[in-house]
Amino acid sequence: MARNNPPITKEVEFNEFYTEVKEIEKRDSVLTPKQQIERLLRPGSTYFNLNPFEVLNVDPDTTLEDIKKNYRRLSILVHPDKNQDDSDRAQQAFEVVSRAWKTLESEDSRQKCMDIIEEAKGRTDLMLVEKRKKARKEGKDSIPEDDPEKYKHAVYVLTMKLFADMERKRRDLAAKDQEERKRKREQEIEDEENQKAQKEWQKNFEVRIKYDVRIVKYFLCCLGITSESCRQLVNVSSGRFVEIERKSNEKGEII
């Protein structure tokens, strides 16, 4: 009975792409400046360049001293001054190399990268345990990943995925932090505007009070009421009018 060929999955496509990339990278030690720029800015470079070891083309177990040597070599090759005919792309490649070195130069960030690689190895090993069990049930003595190169490839694939996950989480946290800072700033602006409006209202209120007092005094003076009588009739305390009492004498006059 004929068997249908399994559909090509994204993982298969990625694996094929990875194989092509690694075959090219085997020649990286003799690549020209132009080829190094192309490698660092190739399609998918945003994904691959998340791994600083990948950028500097060194194994994770390489000593920091040797990593630095490779960094210096690459930075010279892709430096814009050395590639004036393609200075913009050279500048981009130079920045990629510089970021990778800064990441590995720092003990903390280098350790985080190593933790990702160790996690990738651990998860790959667990996956292969299950894969070997399945292979034995099918009567197979080995699996493709028993080949050191294919095992390294499996670890590499998962490592890239974990670096991508870390970058996505970093961006999510950065976006949330930016949104929170934006919200706090908007609240601060709103509070400042409310305080300003309150002060302005209070200032205008006090001006109106003083103006109204002058009007009342002027009105009373027009009626011929003495200053002493004004003080008895008008009392301003804490910005508020106390009720003005009007009294009439026997002649019906305001006193």
Tab-separated table of C-alpha atoms in Angstrom, residues 43-236:
chain	number	residue	atom	x	y	z
A	43	PRO	CA	17.629	37.535	5.829
A	44	GLY	CA	16.617	36.349	9.282
A	45	SER	CA	19.577	38.112	10.895
A	46	THR	CA	17.313	39.722	13.484
A	47	TYR	CA	16.518	36.202	14.669
A	48	PHE	CA	20.051	34.791	14.451
A	49	ASN	CA	21.780	37.848	15.908
A	50	LEU	CA	19.972	37.425	19.223
A	51	ASN	CA	22.668	34.887	20.062
A	52	PRO	CA	25.940	36.791	20.629
A	53	PHE	CA	27.966	33.594	20.175
A	54	GLU	CA	26.396	33.251	16.736
A	55	VAL	CA	27.247	36.845	15.851
A	56	LEU	CA	30.900	36.473	16.827
A	57	ASN	CA	31.006	32.986	15.321
A	58	VAL	CA	32.387	31.297	18.441
A	59	ASP	CA	31.328	28.277	20.466
A	60	PRO	CA	29.823	28.938	23.907
A	61	ASP	CA	32.744	27.199	25.615
A	62	THR	CA	35.275	29.555	23.977
A	63	THR	CA	37.348	31.513	26.484
A	64	LEU	CA	36.595	35.196	26.925
A	65	GLU	CA	40.086	36.041	25.698
A	66	ASP	CA	39.531	34.178	22.420
A	67	ILE	CA	36.053	35.681	22.075
A	68	LYS	CA	37.617	39.125	22.389
A	69	LYS	CA	40.154	38.294	19.688
A	70	ASN	CA	37.389	37.226	17.337
A	71	TYR	CA	35.414	40.349	18.185
A	72	ARG	CA	38.368	42.585	17.326
A	73	ARG	CA	38.938	40.763	14.050
A	74	LEU	CA	35.283	41.078	13.045
A	75	SER	CA	34.974	44.694	14.150
A	76	ILE	CA	37.945	45.615	11.958
A	77	LEU	CA	36.560	43.708	8.978
A	78	VAL	CA	33.136	45.368	9.080
A	79	HIS	CA	34.201	48.813	10.313
A	80	PRO	CA	32.588	51.591	8.219
A	81	ASP	CA	35.980	53.214	7.599
A	82	LYS	CA	37.122	49.970	5.965
A	83	ASN	CA	33.953	49.691	3.873
A	84	GLN	CA	33.307	53.207	2.625
A	85	ASP	CA	31.592	51.910	-0.498
A	86	ASP	CA	28.920	50.341	1.748
A	87	SER	CA	29.283	52.417	4.912
A	88	ASP	CA	25.616	52.339	5.988
A	89	ARG	CA	25.385	48.548	5.998
A	90	ALA	CA	28.873	48.323	7.454
A	91	GLN	CA	27.752	50.565	10.316
A	92	GLN	CA	24.793	48.267	10.984
A	93	ALA	CA	27.037	45.202	10.977
A	94	PHE	CA	29.571	46.957	13.208
A	95	GLU	CA	26.831	47.772	15.736
A	96	VAL	CA	25.656	44.149	15.725
A	97	VAL	CA	29.190	42.957	16.471
A	98	SER	CA	29.660	45.598	19.182
A	99	ARG	CA	26.401	44.654	20.927
A	100	ALA	CA	27.357	40.992	20.868
A	101	TRP	CA	30.723	41.728	22.474
A	102	LYS	CA	29.188	43.981	25.140
A	103	THR	CA	26.775	41.179	25.989
A	104	LEU	CA	29.522	38.599	26.385
A	105	GLU	CA	31.960	40.999	28.031
A	106	SER	CA	29.555	41.452	30.939
A	107	GLU	CA	29.711	38.501	33.306
A	108	ASP	CA	26.020	38.762	34.198
A	109	SER	CA	24.696	38.943	30.645
A	110	ARG	CA	27.155	36.275	29.455
A	111	GLN	CA	25.909	33.977	32.217
A	112	LYS	CA	22.314	34.557	31.105
A	113	CYS	CA	23.302	33.507	27.598
A	114	MET	CA	25.042	30.425	28.966
A	115	ASP	CA	21.943	29.598	31.007
A	116	ILE	CA	19.866	29.669	27.825
A	117	ILE	CA	22.315	27.362	26.072
A	118	GLU	CA	22.393	24.973	29.034
A	119	GLU	CA	18.600	24.972	29.122
A	120	ALA	CA	18.548	24.192	25.412
A	121	LYS	CA	20.920	21.260	25.969
A	122	GLY	CA	18.892	19.949	28.891
A	123	ARG	CA	15.586	20.168	27.054
A	124	THR	CA	17.133	18.615	23.952
A	125	ASP	CA	18.493	15.700	26.000
A	126	LEU	CA	15.063	15.079	27.539
A	127	MET	CA	13.465	15.193	24.118
A	128	LEU	CA	16.006	12.711	22.764
A	129	VAL	CA	15.365	10.304	25.652
A	130	GLU	CA	11.747	10.091	24.561
A	131	LYS	CA	12.780	9.881	20.928
A	132	ARG	CA	15.106	6.944	21.664
A	133	LYS	CA	12.332	5.139	23.547
A	134	LYS	CA	10.050	5.542	20.576
A	135	ALA	CA	12.800	4.381	18.213
A	136	ARG	CA	13.400	1.217	20.264
A	137	LYS	CA	9.701	0.396	20.165
A	138	GLU	CA	9.914	0.693	16.400
A	139	GLY	CA	12.897	-1.655	16.362
A	140	LYS	CA	15.485	1.011	15.631
A	141	ASP	CA	18.888	0.982	17.301
A	142	SER	CA	19.681	4.671	16.910
A	143	ILE	CA	18.289	8.091	16.118
A	144	PRO	CA	19.711	10.812	13.832
A	145	GLU	CA	20.793	12.901	16.817
A	146	ASP	CA	23.291	10.214	17.826
A	147	ASP	CA	25.474	11.894	15.222
A	148	PRO	CA	27.349	14.664	17.131
A	149	GLU	CA	26.777	17.201	14.355
A	150	LYS	CA	23.040	16.545	14.271
A	151	TYR	CA	22.878	16.674	18.055
A	152	LYS	CA	24.656	20.022	17.955
A	153	HIS	CA	22.183	21.135	15.320
A	154	ALA	CA	19.218	20.156	17.530
A	155	VAL	CA	20.669	22.126	20.434
A	156	TYR	CA	21.305	25.065	18.130
A	157	VAL	CA	17.710	25.136	16.883
A	158	LEU	CA	16.279	25.118	20.397
A	159	THR	CA	18.846	27.684	21.517
A	160	MET	CA	17.650	30.081	18.816
A	161	LYS	CA	14.051	29.566	19.895
A	162	LEU	CA	14.912	30.254	23.535
A	163	PHE	CA	16.803	33.420	22.631
A	164	ALA	CA	13.766	34.508	20.622
A	165	ASP	CA	11.502	33.784	23.603
A	166	MET	CA	13.771	35.816	25.877
A	167	GLU	CA	13.751	38.748	23.451
A	168	ARG	CA	9.965	38.619	23.147
A	169	LYS	CA	9.601	38.666	26.936
A	170	ARG	CA	12.066	41.546	27.168
A	171	ARG	CA	10.081	43.548	24.642
A	172	ASP	CA	6.801	42.750	26.393
A	173	LEU	CA	8.226	43.921	29.724
A	174	ALA	CA	9.657	47.039	28.096
A	175	ALA	CA	6.294	47.810	26.502
A	176	LYS	CA	4.484	47.317	29.816
A	177	ASP	CA	7.043	49.471	31.616
A	178	GLN	CA	6.690	52.202	29.007
A	179	GLU	CA	2.900	52.046	29.253
A	180	GLU	CA	3.072	52.251	33.051
A	181	ARG	CA	5.442	55.222	32.930
A	182	LYS	CA	3.146	56.874	30.388
A	183	ARG	CA	0.122	56.284	32.625
A	184	LYS	CA	1.927	57.705	35.670
A	185	ARG	CA	3.063	60.743	33.720
A	186	GLU	CA	-0.461	61.373	32.450
A	187	GLN	CA	-1.724	61.114	36.033
A	188	GLU	CA	0.964	63.545	37.203
A	189	ILE	CA	-0.009	66.011	34.474
A	190	GLU	CA	-3.681	65.670	35.385
A	191	ASP	CA	-2.894	66.251	39.076
A	192	GLU	CA	-0.743	69.272	38.219
A	193	GLU	CA	-3.512	70.725	36.063
A	194	ASN	CA	-6.075	70.131	38.811
A	195	GLN	CA	-3.840	71.839	41.374
A	196	LYS	CA	-3.235	74.727	38.999
A	197	ALA	CA	-6.969	75.071	38.344
A	198	GLN	CA	-7.691	74.950	42.084
A	199	LYS	CA	-5.128	77.676	42.797
A	200	GLU	CA	-6.499	79.788	39.965
A	201	TRP	CA	-10.048	79.327	41.247
A	202	GLN	CA	-8.979	80.264	44.786
A	203	LYS	CA	-7.145	83.329	43.483
A	204	ASN	CA	-10.152	84.459	41.454
A	205	PHE	CA	-12.464	83.779	44.402
A	206	GLU	CA	-10.390	85.986	46.682
A	207	VAL	CA	-10.332	88.725	44.042
A	208	ARG	CA	-14.105	88.525	43.711
A	209	ILE	CA	-14.489	88.703	47.499
A	210	LYS	CA	-12.342	91.847	47.703
A	211	TYR	CA	-14.189	93.365	44.769
A	212	ASP	CA	-17.594	92.580	46.275
A	213	VAL	CA	-16.517	94.068	49.613
A	214	ARG	CA	-15.522	97.305	47.890
A	215	ILE	CA	-18.853	97.394	46.069
A	216	VAL	CA	-20.773	96.922	49.323
A	217	LYS	CA	-18.720	99.570	51.101
A	218	TYR	CA	-19.219	101.970	48.212
A	219	PHE	CA	-22.957	101.327	48.272
A	220	LEU	CA	-23.125	101.884	52.009
A	221	CYS	CA	-21.086	105.045	51.773
A	222	CYS	CA	-23.446	106.309	49.119
A	223	LEU	CA	-26.218	105.840	51.667
A	224	GLY	CA	-24.267	107.975	54.103
A	225	ILE	CA	-23.407	105.146	56.464
A	226	THR	CA	-20.258	105.741	58.543
A	227	SER	CA	-17.135	103.561	58.434
A	228	GLU	CA	-17.975	102.266	61.897
A	229	SER	CA	-21.405	101.263	60.671
A	230	CYS	CA	-19.761	99.586	57.639
A	231	ARG	CA	-17.640	97.474	59.973
A	232	GLN	CA	-20.763	96.488	61.843
A	233	LEU	CA	-22.630	95.665	58.661
A	234	VAL	CA	-19.845	93.971	56.678
A	235	ASN	CA	-17.542	91.345	58.184
A	236	VAL	CA	-15.195	89.363	55.932
